[in-house]
Amino acid sequence: MADSTGGAQSGGGRLRRRLLAERASSYWLRGAGYFAVALFVLIVLTLLYKSLPLLSEYSLVRAITSANWDPAQNEFGFMPAIVGTIYVTGLSMLMGTPIAILAAIYIAEYAEGRTQALVSSFIDVLAAIPSVIFGLVALVVVVPFVGDYLAPAVGANATGLGILTVSLVMAIVVTPFMISLSVESLEALPDELRESSLGVGATKWETIRSVLLRAAGPGIFSAILLGFGRVFGATIVPAMLIGGQTHVPDSVFATGQTLPTLIVNDFGELMSLPLTQSALIFVGLMLVVVVWLFNFGAMLVRRRLQRRWQF
């Protein structure tokens, strides 16, 4: 009787300790979530506070629409960097997205055995290479190719540094990430989905196009979003290859500037000037706000796709 009473008390003690640990874990996890939100709010408020000197001197519309960037004359027009960012992001995604989706389909649905393992391993290695390495190789290979062959072939005069060169290299940089995530989305689909489609007489390509891509659509869409964010905020490759000229580019072969390179190129000596410091911090605020708005909109689109294409 005493043994059974002692055993019951011991079991009750273990249960209380487990419940206590469960409650502590819940508090820690909730605290980590709130910390992430608080950190984001703190960053935005800091950037906004530091941007106020510029916004008190310039209207928001004037700062965004002006093409005159001359910190020595207190002229802070962001239009050249905004246009350069749109050019680079749009061209990179236009070139990288189809390649990423087709490569993901090949790896997930056509490649088998050692071939699949070999191709996947090289994709992972490409994704792990630091961006600065791509920039160095591009200075040796892509810049001369664009300046000496591609631009003259279409009647353009270019040194090789510029919007198109950055876009080509960023498309290469971002594609492995999109491929890996898209492959995971396709491979996560149940085999019953493929077998059902093939069982009713669809070919393999028809199954991929009409069934698998729709079912894996939200995951592939998320992969493209991550690619967009990586290109939009890219710094080192554009800083090495875009030419660093603050003017509105008139062609894809022209030199230019992006929002991140504007900060990198002018960071340092110009940060000692209060108004210039405020202008560069405002650029950071624009980057954060645009990425947040894009991600929020993409989350809504992804939820709609999941409801519409659920299987």
Short mmCIF file of C-alpha atoms in Angstrom, two decimals:
data_model
loop_
_atom_site.label_atom_id
_atom_site.label_comp_id
_atom_site.label_asym_id
_atom_site.label_seq_id
_atom_site.Cartn_x
_atom_site.Cartn_y
_atom_site.Cartn_z
CA MET A 1 0.00 0.00 0.00
CA ALA A 2 2.85 2.33 0.95
CA ASP A 3 4.67 1.42 -2.29
CA SER A 4 1.57 2.18 -4.39
CA THR A 5 1.07 5.52 -2.57
CA GLY A 6 4.75 6.43 -3.10
CA GLY A 7 4.52 5.45 -6.78
CA ALA A 8 1.44 7.61 -7.24
CA GLN A 9 3.18 10.59 -5.59
CA SER A 10 6.28 10.06 -7.75
CA GLY A 11 4.13 9.88 -10.92
CA GLY A 12 2.28 13.04 -9.87
CA GLY A 13 5.61 14.82 -9.35
CA ARG A 14 6.82 13.86 -12.83
CA LEU A 15 3.54 15.05 -14.33
CA ARG A 16 3.82 18.42 -12.56
CA ARG A 17 7.43 18.83 -13.79
CA ARG A 18 6.39 17.97 -17.37
CA LEU A 19 3.52 20.46 -17.24
CA LEU A 20 5.86 23.10 -15.80
CA ALA A 21 8.39 22.47 -18.60
CA GLU A 22 5.57 22.60 -21.16
CA ARG A 23 4.38 25.94 -19.80
CA ALA A 24 7.94 27.36 -19.75
CA SER A 25 8.50 26.24 -23.35
CA SER A 26 5.28 27.95 -24.37
CA TYR A 27 6.42 31.21 -22.75
CA TRP A 28 9.84 31.01 -24.41
CA LEU A 29 8.36 30.36 -27.86
CA ARG A 30 5.83 33.15 -27.46
CA GLY A 31 8.58 35.49 -26.29
CA ALA A 32 10.70 34.63 -29.33
CA GLY A 33 7.78 35.44 -31.63
CA TYR A 34 7.09 38.78 -29.91
CA PHE A 35 10.83 39.57 -30.00
CA ALA A 36 10.87 39.19 -33.80
CA VAL A 37 7.91 41.56 -34.14
CA ALA A 38 9.43 44.07 -31.70
CA LEU A 39 12.76 43.95 -33.56
CA PHE A 40 11.07 44.72 -36.88
CA VAL A 41 9.10 47.61 -35.35
CA LEU A 42 12.26 48.97 -33.68
CA ILE A 43 14.18 48.91 -36.98
CA VAL A 44 11.36 50.67 -38.87
CA LEU A 45 10.95 53.33 -36.15
CA THR A 46 14.70 53.96 -36.04
CA LEU A 47 14.90 54.35 -39.81
CA LEU A 48 11.84 56.61 -39.78
CA TYR A 49 13.24 58.80 -36.97
CA LYS A 50 16.59 59.18 -38.72
CA SER A 51 14.79 60.01 -42.01
CA LEU A 52 12.86 62.93 -40.52
CA PRO A 53 15.58 65.58 -41.20
CA LEU A 54 15.36 64.80 -44.93
CA LEU A 55 11.55 64.64 -44.96
CA SER A 56 11.36 67.99 -43.14
CA GLU A 57 13.40 69.58 -45.96
CA TYR A 58 11.92 67.69 -48.91
CA SER A 59 8.46 66.47 -49.71
CA LEU A 60 8.17 62.72 -50.20
CA VAL A 61 6.92 63.17 -53.76
CA ARG A 62 9.85 65.44 -54.65
CA ALA A 63 12.42 63.04 -53.19
CA ILE A 64 11.01 60.06 -55.08
CA THR A 65 10.36 61.76 -58.42
CA SER A 66 13.46 63.96 -58.68
CA ALA A 67 16.32 62.65 -60.85
CA ASN A 68 18.93 65.01 -59.43
CA TRP A 69 21.25 63.30 -56.93
CA ASP A 70 23.98 65.70 -55.78
CA PRO A 71 24.65 65.56 -52.01
CA ALA A 72 27.20 68.41 -52.28
CA GLN A 73 24.37 70.70 -53.41
CA ASN A 74 21.82 69.15 -51.02
CA GLU A 75 19.92 67.58 -53.92
CA PHE A 76 18.56 64.12 -53.08
CA GLY A 77 16.53 62.71 -55.95
CA PHE A 78 16.00 58.94 -55.75
CA MET A 79 14.45 58.38 -59.18
CA PRO A 80 17.68 57.05 -60.84
CA ALA A 81 18.20 54.47 -58.10
CA ILE A 82 14.50 53.47 -58.11
CA VAL A 83 14.51 52.97 -61.90
CA GLY A 84 17.80 51.03 -61.70
CA THR A 85 16.39 48.77 -58.98
CA ILE A 86 13.24 48.08 -61.01
CA TYR A 87 15.32 47.34 -64.12
CA VAL A 88 17.67 44.92 -62.36
CA THR A 89 14.96 43.15 -60.36
CA GLY A 90 12.60 42.80 -63.33
CA LEU A 91 15.24 41.56 -65.79
CA SER A 92 16.79 39.14 -63.28
CA MET A 93 13.46 37.56 -62.42
CA LEU A 94 12.45 37.48 -66.09
CA MET A 95 15.58 35.50 -66.95
CA GLY A 96 15.88 33.40 -63.80
CA THR A 97 12.30 32.28 -63.11
CA PRO A 98 11.64 30.16 -66.26
CA ILE A 99 15.05 28.48 -65.93
CA ALA A 100 14.39 27.72 -62.26
CA ILE A 101 10.96 26.20 -62.89
CA LEU A 102 12.11 24.07 -65.86
CA ALA A 103 15.18 22.85 -63.96
CA ALA A 104 13.04 22.00 -60.93
CA ILE A 105 10.64 19.98 -63.12
CA TYR A 106 13.56 18.08 -64.64
CA ILE A 107 15.13 17.25 -61.26
CA ALA A 108 11.86 16.30 -59.55
CA GLU A 109 10.06 14.48 -62.37
CA TYR A 110 12.55 13.31 -65.01
CA ALA A 111 16.01 12.85 -63.46
CA GLU A 112 16.59 9.57 -61.64
CA GLY A 113 19.20 7.91 -59.45
CA ARG A 114 22.74 9.25 -59.67
CA THR A 115 21.83 11.86 -62.26
CA GLN A 116 19.30 13.42 -59.90
CA ALA A 117 21.74 13.33 -56.97
CA LEU A 118 24.56 14.82 -59.07
CA VAL A 119 22.50 17.68 -60.49
CA SER A 120 20.94 18.45 -57.09
CA SER A 121 24.36 18.55 -55.41
CA PHE A 122 25.69 21.04 -57.97
CA ILE A 123 22.59 23.21 -57.49
CA ASP A 124 23.24 23.21 -53.72
CA VAL A 125 26.91 24.13 -54.27
CA LEU A 126 25.92 27.02 -56.53
CA ALA A 127 23.51 28.28 -53.86
CA ALA A 128 26.28 28.19 -51.25
CA ILE A 129 28.85 30.19 -53.25
CA PRO A 130 29.20 33.75 -51.86
CA SER A 131 27.83 36.45 -54.14
CA VAL A 132 31.18 38.23 -54.31
CA ILE A 133 32.64 35.21 -56.16
CA PHE A 134 29.97 35.57 -58.85
CA GLY A 135 30.88 39.25 -59.06
CA LEU A 136 34.59 38.51 -59.52
CA VAL A 137 33.96 35.89 -62.23
CA ALA A 138 31.55 38.27 -63.95
CA LEU A 139 34.24 41.00 -64.08
CA VAL A 140 36.48 38.58 -65.98
CA VAL A 141 33.90 36.86 -68.20
CA VAL A 142 30.52 38.63 -68.41
CA VAL A 143 31.70 42.26 -68.55
CA PRO A 144 34.00 41.70 -71.59
CA PHE A 145 31.33 39.54 -73.24
CA VAL A 146 28.65 42.24 -72.91
CA GLY A 147 31.00 45.12 -73.78
CA ASP A 148 32.89 43.52 -76.69
CA TYR A 149 30.28 41.22 -78.26
CA LEU A 150 26.68 41.52 -77.04
CA ALA A 151 26.30 45.32 -77.07
CA PRO A 152 28.01 45.81 -80.50
CA ALA A 153 25.84 43.00 -81.91
CA VAL A 154 22.70 45.08 -81.24
CA GLY A 155 24.30 48.40 -82.20
CA ALA A 156 24.85 49.66 -78.65
CA ASN A 157 27.99 51.23 -77.21
CA ALA A 158 28.80 49.90 -73.72
CA THR A 159 31.78 49.20 -71.50
CA GLY A 160 30.21 46.00 -70.18
CA LEU A 161 29.33 47.44 -66.80
CA GLY A 162 25.66 48.23 -66.45
CA ILE A 163 22.08 47.12 -65.92
CA LEU A 164 22.13 44.07 -68.21
CA THR A 165 25.38 42.68 -66.76
CA VAL A 166 24.05 42.95 -63.20
CA SER A 167 20.76 41.37 -64.24
CA LEU A 168 22.50 38.42 -65.93
CA VAL A 169 24.67 37.73 -62.90
CA MET A 170 21.86 38.17 -60.36
CA ALA A 171 19.70 35.77 -62.39
CA ILE A 172 22.50 33.20 -62.00
CA VAL A 173 22.90 33.99 -58.29
CA VAL A 174 19.23 33.64 -57.44
CA THR A 175 18.26 30.68 -59.66
CA PRO A 176 19.73 27.89 -57.43
CA PHE A 177 17.59 29.05 -54.48
CA MET A 178 14.42 29.01 -56.55
CA ILE A 179 15.30 25.60 -58.02
CA SER A 180 15.91 23.98 -54.62
CA LEU A 181 12.66 25.29 -53.11
CA SER A 182 10.63 24.41 -56.21
CA VAL A 183 12.04 20.87 -56.22
CA GLU A 184 11.01 20.45 -52.58
CA SER A 185 7.47 21.59 -53.43
CA LEU A 186 7.16 19.13 -56.32
CA GLU A 187 8.68 16.21 -54.42
CA ALA A 188 6.32 16.81 -51.47
CA LEU A 189 3.30 15.99 -53.65
CA PRO A 190 1.86 12.49 -53.06
CA ASP A 191 2.49 9.86 -55.73
CA GLU A 192 -1.26 9.17 -55.84
CA LEU A 193 -1.68 12.50 -57.61
CA ARG A 194 0.63 11.42 -60.44
CA GLU A 195 -0.83 7.91 -60.62
CA SER A 196 -4.41 9.18 -60.79
CA SER A 197 -3.61 11.54 -63.64
CA LEU A 198 -1.64 8.93 -65.59
CA GLY A 199 -4.39 6.39 -64.88
CA VAL A 200 -7.02 8.43 -66.73
CA GLY A 201 -4.82 8.59 -69.84
CA ALA A 202 -2.85 11.85 -69.38
CA THR A 203 0.73 11.92 -70.61
CA LYS A 204 3.56 12.72 -68.23
CA TRP A 205 3.92 16.29 -69.51
CA GLU A 206 0.13 16.82 -69.28
CA THR A 207 0.26 15.54 -65.70
CA ILE A 208 3.08 17.96 -64.84
CA ARG A 209 1.48 20.94 -66.57
CA SER A 210 -2.13 20.47 -65.49
CA VAL A 211 -1.84 18.72 -62.13
CA LEU A 212 1.58 18.95 -60.46
CA LEU A 213 2.38 22.59 -61.24
CA ARG A 214 -1.06 23.61 -59.96
CA ALA A 215 -0.74 21.55 -56.80
CA ALA A 216 2.80 22.78 -56.11
CA GLY A 217 1.92 26.32 -57.23
CA PRO A 218 1.93 28.00 -53.79
CA GLY A 219 5.33 26.52 -52.95
CA ILE A 220 6.82 27.53 -56.31
CA PHE A 221 5.29 30.99 -55.87
CA SER A 222 7.02 31.28 -52.49
CA ALA A 223 10.33 30.31 -54.11
CA ILE A 224 9.91 33.09 -56.67
CA LEU A 225 9.15 35.55 -53.86
CA LEU A 226 12.35 34.64 -52.06
CA GLY A 227 14.21 35.16 -55.31
CA PHE A 228 12.62 38.57 -55.71
CA GLY A 229 13.64 39.60 -52.21
CA ARG A 230 17.22 38.45 -52.75
CA VAL A 231 17.56 40.38 -56.03
CA PHE A 232 15.80 43.50 -54.71
CA GLY A 233 18.14 43.78 -51.72
CA ALA A 234 21.31 42.58 -53.46
CA THR A 235 24.29 44.80 -52.73
CA ILE A 236 27.72 43.41 -53.54
CA VAL A 237 27.10 42.20 -57.13
CA PRO A 238 25.34 45.42 -58.27
CA ALA A 239 28.02 47.52 -56.52
CA MET A 240 30.73 45.68 -58.48
CA LEU A 241 29.04 45.60 -61.89
CA ILE A 242 26.49 48.40 -62.33
CA GLY A 243 28.94 51.25 -62.91
CA GLY A 244 27.87 53.50 -60.03
CA GLN A 245 26.55 56.39 -62.17
CA THR A 246 23.53 58.13 -60.62
CA HIS A 247 21.39 58.90 -63.66
CA VAL A 248 18.23 57.41 -65.10
CA PRO A 249 19.42 54.59 -67.42
CA ASP A 250 18.19 54.98 -71.00
CA SER A 251 18.89 51.39 -72.05
CA VAL A 252 19.73 48.02 -70.53
CA PHE A 253 23.38 48.52 -71.49
CA ALA A 254 23.66 51.82 -69.58
CA THR A 255 25.37 52.19 -66.24
CA GLY A 256 23.22 53.07 -63.28
CA GLN A 257 22.56 52.73 -59.60
CA THR A 258 20.25 50.70 -57.38
CA LEU A 259 18.90 51.63 -53.96
CA PRO A 260 21.31 49.32 -52.05
CA THR A 261 24.33 50.48 -54.10
CA LEU A 262 23.37 54.09 -53.40
CA ILE A 263 23.92 53.37 -49.71
CA VAL A 264 27.12 51.40 -50.28
CA ASN A 265 28.75 53.91 -52.65
CA ASP A 266 27.94 56.98 -50.53
CA PHE A 267 28.36 55.37 -47.14
CA GLY A 268 31.43 56.66 -45.31
CA GLU A 269 32.51 60.24 -45.87
CA LEU A 270 28.98 61.42 -46.75
CA MET A 271 27.54 59.87 -43.59
CA SER A 272 29.23 62.69 -41.64
CA LEU A 273 26.85 65.16 -43.30
CA PRO A 274 23.53 65.11 -41.37
CA LEU A 275 21.22 65.62 -44.35
CA THR A 276 23.06 63.09 -46.51
CA GLN A 277 23.02 60.61 -43.65
CA SER A 278 19.27 61.11 -43.35
CA ALA A 279 18.84 60.62 -47.12
CA LEU A 280 20.76 57.33 -47.11
CA ILE A 281 18.80 56.06 -44.11
CA PHE A 282 15.61 56.99 -45.94
CA VAL A 283 16.77 54.72 -48.77
CA GLY A 284 16.99 51.91 -46.21
CA LEU A 285 13.49 52.73 -45.03
CA MET A 286 12.20 52.51 -48.60
CA LEU A 287 13.82 49.09 -49.04
CA VAL A 288 12.24 47.75 -45.84
CA VAL A 289 8.78 49.14 -46.63
CA VAL A 290 8.76 47.87 -50.23
CA VAL A 291 9.88 44.38 -49.23
CA TRP A 292 7.30 44.28 -46.41
CA LEU A 293 4.47 45.44 -48.68
CA PHE A 294 5.48 42.94 -51.35
CA ASN A 295 5.64 40.06 -48.87
CA PHE A 296 2.30 41.01 -47.35
CA GLY A 297 0.64 41.15 -50.77
CA ALA A 298 2.31 37.90 -51.77
CA MET A 299 1.02 36.21 -48.60
CA LEU A 300 -2.53 37.13 -49.59
CA VAL A 301 -2.01 35.82 -53.13
CA ARG A 302 -0.43 32.60 -51.81
CA ARG A 303 -3.40 31.95 -49.52
CA ARG A 304 -5.78 32.42 -52.43
CA LEU A 305 -3.74 30.01 -54.53
CA GLN A 306 -3.75 27.42 -51.72
CA ARG A 307 -7.55 27.60 -51.44
CA ARG A 308 -8.04 27.45 -55.20
CA TRP A 309 -5.48 24.76 -56.04
CA GLN A 310 -5.78 22.53 -53.00
CA PHE A 311 -5.83 18.80 -53.71
#
